PDB file of C-alpha atoms in Angstrom:
ATOM      1  CA  MET A 186     -26.352  39.539 -11.921  1.00  0.00           C
ATOM      2  CA  LEU A 187     -26.956  40.629  -8.336  1.00  0.00           C
ATOM      3  CA  GLY A 188     -24.521  39.676  -5.621  1.00  0.00           C
ATOM      4  CA  PRO A 189     -24.855  39.743  -1.841  1.00  0.00           C
ATOM      5  CA  GLY A 190     -26.714  42.771  -0.523  1.00  0.00           C
ATOM      6  CA  GLY A 191     -28.253  43.455  -3.922  1.00  0.00           C
ATOM      7  CA  ALA A 192     -24.997  44.924  -5.308  1.00  0.00           C
ATOM      8  CA  GLU A 193     -24.147  44.333  -8.944  1.00  0.00           C
ATOM      9  CA  HIS A 194     -21.857  41.332  -9.292  1.00  0.00           C
ATOM     10  CA  HIS A 195     -19.721  40.931 -12.419  1.00  0.00           C
ATOM     11  CA  ILE A 196     -18.775  37.512 -13.750  1.00  0.00           C
ATOM     12  CA  CYS A 197     -16.376  36.687 -16.535  1.00  0.00           C
ATOM     13  CA  PRO A 198     -18.443  36.383 -19.746  1.00  0.00           C
ATOM     14  CA  LEU A 199     -17.054  32.924 -20.503  1.00  0.00           C
ATOM     15  CA  LEU A 200     -17.989  31.683 -17.051  1.00  0.00           C
ATOM     16  CA  GLN A 201     -21.432  33.239 -17.375  1.00  0.00           C
ATOM     17  CA  ALA A 202     -21.914  31.458 -20.711  1.00  0.00           C
ATOM     18  CA  LYS A 203     -20.883  28.139 -19.164  1.00  0.00           C
ATOM     19  CA  ILE A 204     -23.314  28.623 -16.280  1.00  0.00           C
ATOM     20  CA  GLN A 205     -26.069  29.425 -18.757  1.00  0.00           C
ATOM     21  CA  ILE A 206     -25.323  26.276 -20.772  1.00  0.00           C
ATOM     22  CA  GLU A 207     -25.392  24.130 -17.642  1.00  0.00           C
ATOM     23  CA  GLU A 208     -28.698  25.625 -16.505  1.00  0.00           C
ATOM     24  CA  ASP A 209     -30.697  25.903 -19.713  1.00  0.00           C
ATOM     25  CA  HIS A 210     -29.210  23.821 -22.459  1.00  0.00           C
ATOM     26  CA  TYR A 211     -28.942  20.094 -22.905  1.00  0.00           C
ATOM     27  CA  LEU A 212     -26.337  18.943 -25.346  1.00  0.00           C
ATOM     28  CA  ALA A 213     -28.554  15.911 -25.741  1.00  0.00           C
ATOM     29  CA  ARG A 214     -31.552  16.224 -27.987  1.00  0.00           C
ATOM     30  CA  HIS A 215     -33.496  13.021 -27.382  1.00  0.00           C
ATOM     31  CA  ARG A 216     -35.605  12.520 -24.308  1.00  0.00           C
ATOM     32  CA  SER A 217     -33.679   9.402 -23.306  1.00  0.00           C
ATOM     33  CA  ALA A 218     -30.357  11.239 -23.670  1.00  0.00           C
ATOM     34  CA  MET A 219     -31.660  14.114 -21.551  1.00  0.00           C
ATOM     35  CA  LYS A 220     -32.701  11.668 -18.856  1.00  0.00           C
ATOM     36  CA  ARG A 221     -29.291   9.988 -19.029  1.00  0.00           C
ATOM     37  CA  ASP A 222     -27.681  13.417 -18.616  1.00  0.00           C
ATOM     38  CA  ARG A 223     -29.786  14.139 -15.507  1.00  0.00           C
ATOM     39  CA  GLN A 224     -28.948  10.729 -14.063  1.00  0.00           C
ATOM     40  CA  SER A 225     -25.241  11.146 -14.662  1.00  0.00           C
ATOM     41  CA  LYS A 226     -25.244  14.561 -12.952  1.00  0.00           C
ATOM     42  CA  THR A 227     -27.035  13.092  -9.927  1.00  0.00           C
ATOM     43  CA  ARG A 228     -24.649  10.138  -9.780  1.00  0.00           C
ATOM     44  CA  ARG A 229     -21.626  12.406 -10.128  1.00  0.00           C
ATOM     45  CA  LEU A 230     -22.701  14.447  -7.112  1.00  0.00           C
ATOM     46  CA  ARG A 231     -23.463  11.311  -5.105  1.00  0.00           C
ATOM     47  CA  ASN A 232     -20.104   9.728  -5.979  1.00  0.00           C
ATOM     48  CA  LYS A 233     -18.284  12.962  -5.214  1.00  0.00           C
ATOM     49  CA  SER A 234     -19.849  13.056  -1.760  1.00  0.00           C
ATOM     50  CA  ARG A 235     -18.945   9.431  -1.070  1.00  0.00           C
ATOM     51  CA  LYS A 236     -15.340   9.867  -2.190  1.00  0.00           C
ATOM     52  CA  THR A 237     -14.981  12.979  -0.056  1.00  0.00           C
ATOM     53  CA  ARG A 238     -16.243  11.042   2.964  1.00  0.00           C
ATOM     54  CA  VAL A 239     -13.692   8.274   2.325  1.00  0.00           C
ATOM     55  CA  LYS A 240     -10.895  10.833   2.011  1.00  0.00           C
ATOM     56  CA  GLN A 241     -11.903  12.449   5.311  1.00  0.00           C
ATOM     57  CA  LEU A 242     -11.890   9.118   7.137  1.00  0.00           C
ATOM     58  CA  VAL A 243      -8.543   8.085   5.650  1.00  0.00           C
ATOM     59  CA  LYS A 244      -7.125  11.444   6.689  1.00  0.00           C
ATOM     60  CA  GLU A 245      -8.362  10.939  10.272  1.00  0.00           C
ATOM     61  CA  VAL A 246      -6.597   7.575  10.480  1.00  0.00           C
ATOM     62  CA  ARG A 247      -3.365   8.926   9.014  1.00  0.00           C
ATOM     63  CA  LEU A 248      -3.382  11.947  11.337  1.00  0.00           C
ATOM     64  CA  ALA A 249      -3.835   9.691  14.362  1.00  0.00           C
ATOM     65  CA  VAL A 250      -0.915   7.557  13.158  1.00  0.00           C
ATOM     66  CA  ALA A 251       1.215  10.660  12.573  1.00  0.00           C
ATOM     67  CA  ARG A 252       0.412  11.915  16.098  1.00  0.00           C
ATOM     68  CA  ASN A 253       1.461   8.500  17.434  1.00  0.00           C
ATOM     69  CA  GLN A 254      -1.907   7.849  19.117  1.00  0.00           C
ATOM     70  CA  PRO A 255      -2.677   4.110  18.779  1.00  0.00           C
ATOM     71  CA  GLU A 256      -6.123   4.175  20.457  1.00  0.00           C
ATOM     72  CA  GLU A 257      -7.336   7.075  18.345  1.00  0.00           C
ATOM     73  CA  ALA A 258      -5.940   5.422  15.210  1.00  0.00           C
ATOM     74  CA  GLN A 259      -7.775   2.170  16.026  1.00  0.00           C
ATOM     75  CA  GLU A 260     -11.057   4.050  16.564  1.00  0.00           C
ATOM     76  CA  ALA A 261     -10.646   5.963  13.298  1.00  0.00           C
ATOM     77  CA  LEU A 262      -9.830   2.738  11.443  1.00  0.00           C
ATOM     78  CA  LYS A 263     -12.933   1.030  12.870  1.00  0.00           C
ATOM     79  CA  LYS A 264     -15.011   3.917  11.515  1.00  0.00           C
ATOM     80  CA  ALA A 265     -13.253   3.974   8.134  1.00  0.00           C
ATOM     81  CA  ILE A 266     -13.355   0.296   7.148  1.00  0.00           C
ATOM     82  CA  PRO A 267     -17.154  -0.141   6.900  1.00  0.00           C
ATOM     83  CA  VAL A 268     -17.567   3.135   5.021  1.00  0.00           C
ATOM     84  CA  ILE A 269     -14.859   2.216   2.501  1.00  0.00           C
ATOM     85  CA  ASP A 270     -16.443  -1.229   2.018  1.00  0.00           C
ATOM     86  CA  ARG A 271     -19.896   0.308   1.550  1.00  0.00           C
ATOM     87  CA  VAL A 272     -18.624   2.828  -1.005  1.00  0.00           C
ATOM     88  CA  ALA A 273     -16.921   0.013  -2.924  1.00  0.00           C
ATOM     89  CA  GLY A 274     -20.051  -2.116  -2.731  1.00  0.00           C
ATOM     90  CA  ARG A 275     -22.078   0.659  -4.324  1.00  0.00           C
ATOM     91  CA  GLY A 276     -19.612   0.965  -7.184  1.00  0.00           C
ATOM     92  CA  THR A 277     -18.105   4.358  -6.435  1.00  0.00           C
ATOM     93  CA  LEU A 278     -14.682   2.849  -5.733  1.00  0.00           C
ATOM     94  CA  HIS A 279     -13.323  -0.286  -7.365  1.00  0.00           C
ATOM     95  CA  TRP A 280     -13.269  -3.156  -4.869  1.00  0.00           C
ATOM     96  CA  ARG A 281      -9.518  -3.610  -5.275  1.00  0.00           C
ATOM     97  CA  THR A 282      -8.888   0.081  -4.607  1.00  0.00           C
ATOM     98  CA  ALA A 283     -10.976  -0.200  -1.448  1.00  0.00           C
ATOM     99  CA  ALA A 284      -9.132  -3.341  -0.357  1.00  0.00           C
ATOM    100  CA  ARG A 285      -5.790  -1.630  -0.938  1.00  0.00           C
ATOM    101  CA  LYS A 286      -6.822   1.409   1.106  1.00  0.00           C
ATOM    102  CA  ILE A 287      -8.021  -0.755   3.981  1.00  0.00           C
ATOM    103  CA  SER A 288      -4.894  -2.901   3.846  1.00  0.00           C
ATOM    104  CA  ARG A 289      -2.522   0.055   3.907  1.00  0.00           C
ATOM    105  CA  LEU A 290      -4.393   1.812   6.705  1.00  0.00           C
ATOM    106  CA  THR A 291      -4.510  -1.384   8.770  1.00  0.00           C
ATOM    107  CA  ARG A 292      -0.794  -1.930   8.233  1.00  0.00           C
ATOM    108  CA  GLN A 293      -0.024   1.612   9.396  1.00  0.00           C
ATOM    109  CA  VAL A 294      -2.160   1.256  12.522  1.00  0.00           C
ATOM    110  CA  ASN A 295      -0.701  -2.186  13.296  1.00  0.00           C
ATOM    111  CA  SER A 296       2.857  -0.893  12.966  1.00  0.00           C
ATOM    112  CA  LEU A 297       1.948   1.881  15.392  1.00  0.00           C
ATOM    113  CA  THR A 298       0.512  -0.502  17.988  1.00  0.00           C
ATOM    114  CA  ALA A 299       3.419  -2.951  17.553  1.00  0.00           C
ATOM    115  CA  GLY A 300       5.933  -0.104  17.978  1.00  0.00           C
ATOM    116  CA  SER A 301       4.358   1.068  21.265  1.00  0.00           C
TER     117      SER A 301
END
């Protein structure tokens, strides 16, 4: 396998075998099972992206609260709530998990603004 600059790049044989399986080989044998496998891979990547976005937004809110910046925390919360709701609506997060996240973030921001 060639690495950057055309130099030979060595990979652990087990890892190379796993990569080969993922690229070439379906564990499924039927056409419908192969399609299901493709769909699940696509959905996994989509869900992963959505969850990462939620984590980033939650982190922004918590950092603003930790820095004791009420205006910034309010702005971050306003950005986070619709995204969390949308992700829950599309089934990536359970609706109760989303509600709990929103509730806890709102409580943190409210305690910050009440304390100021």
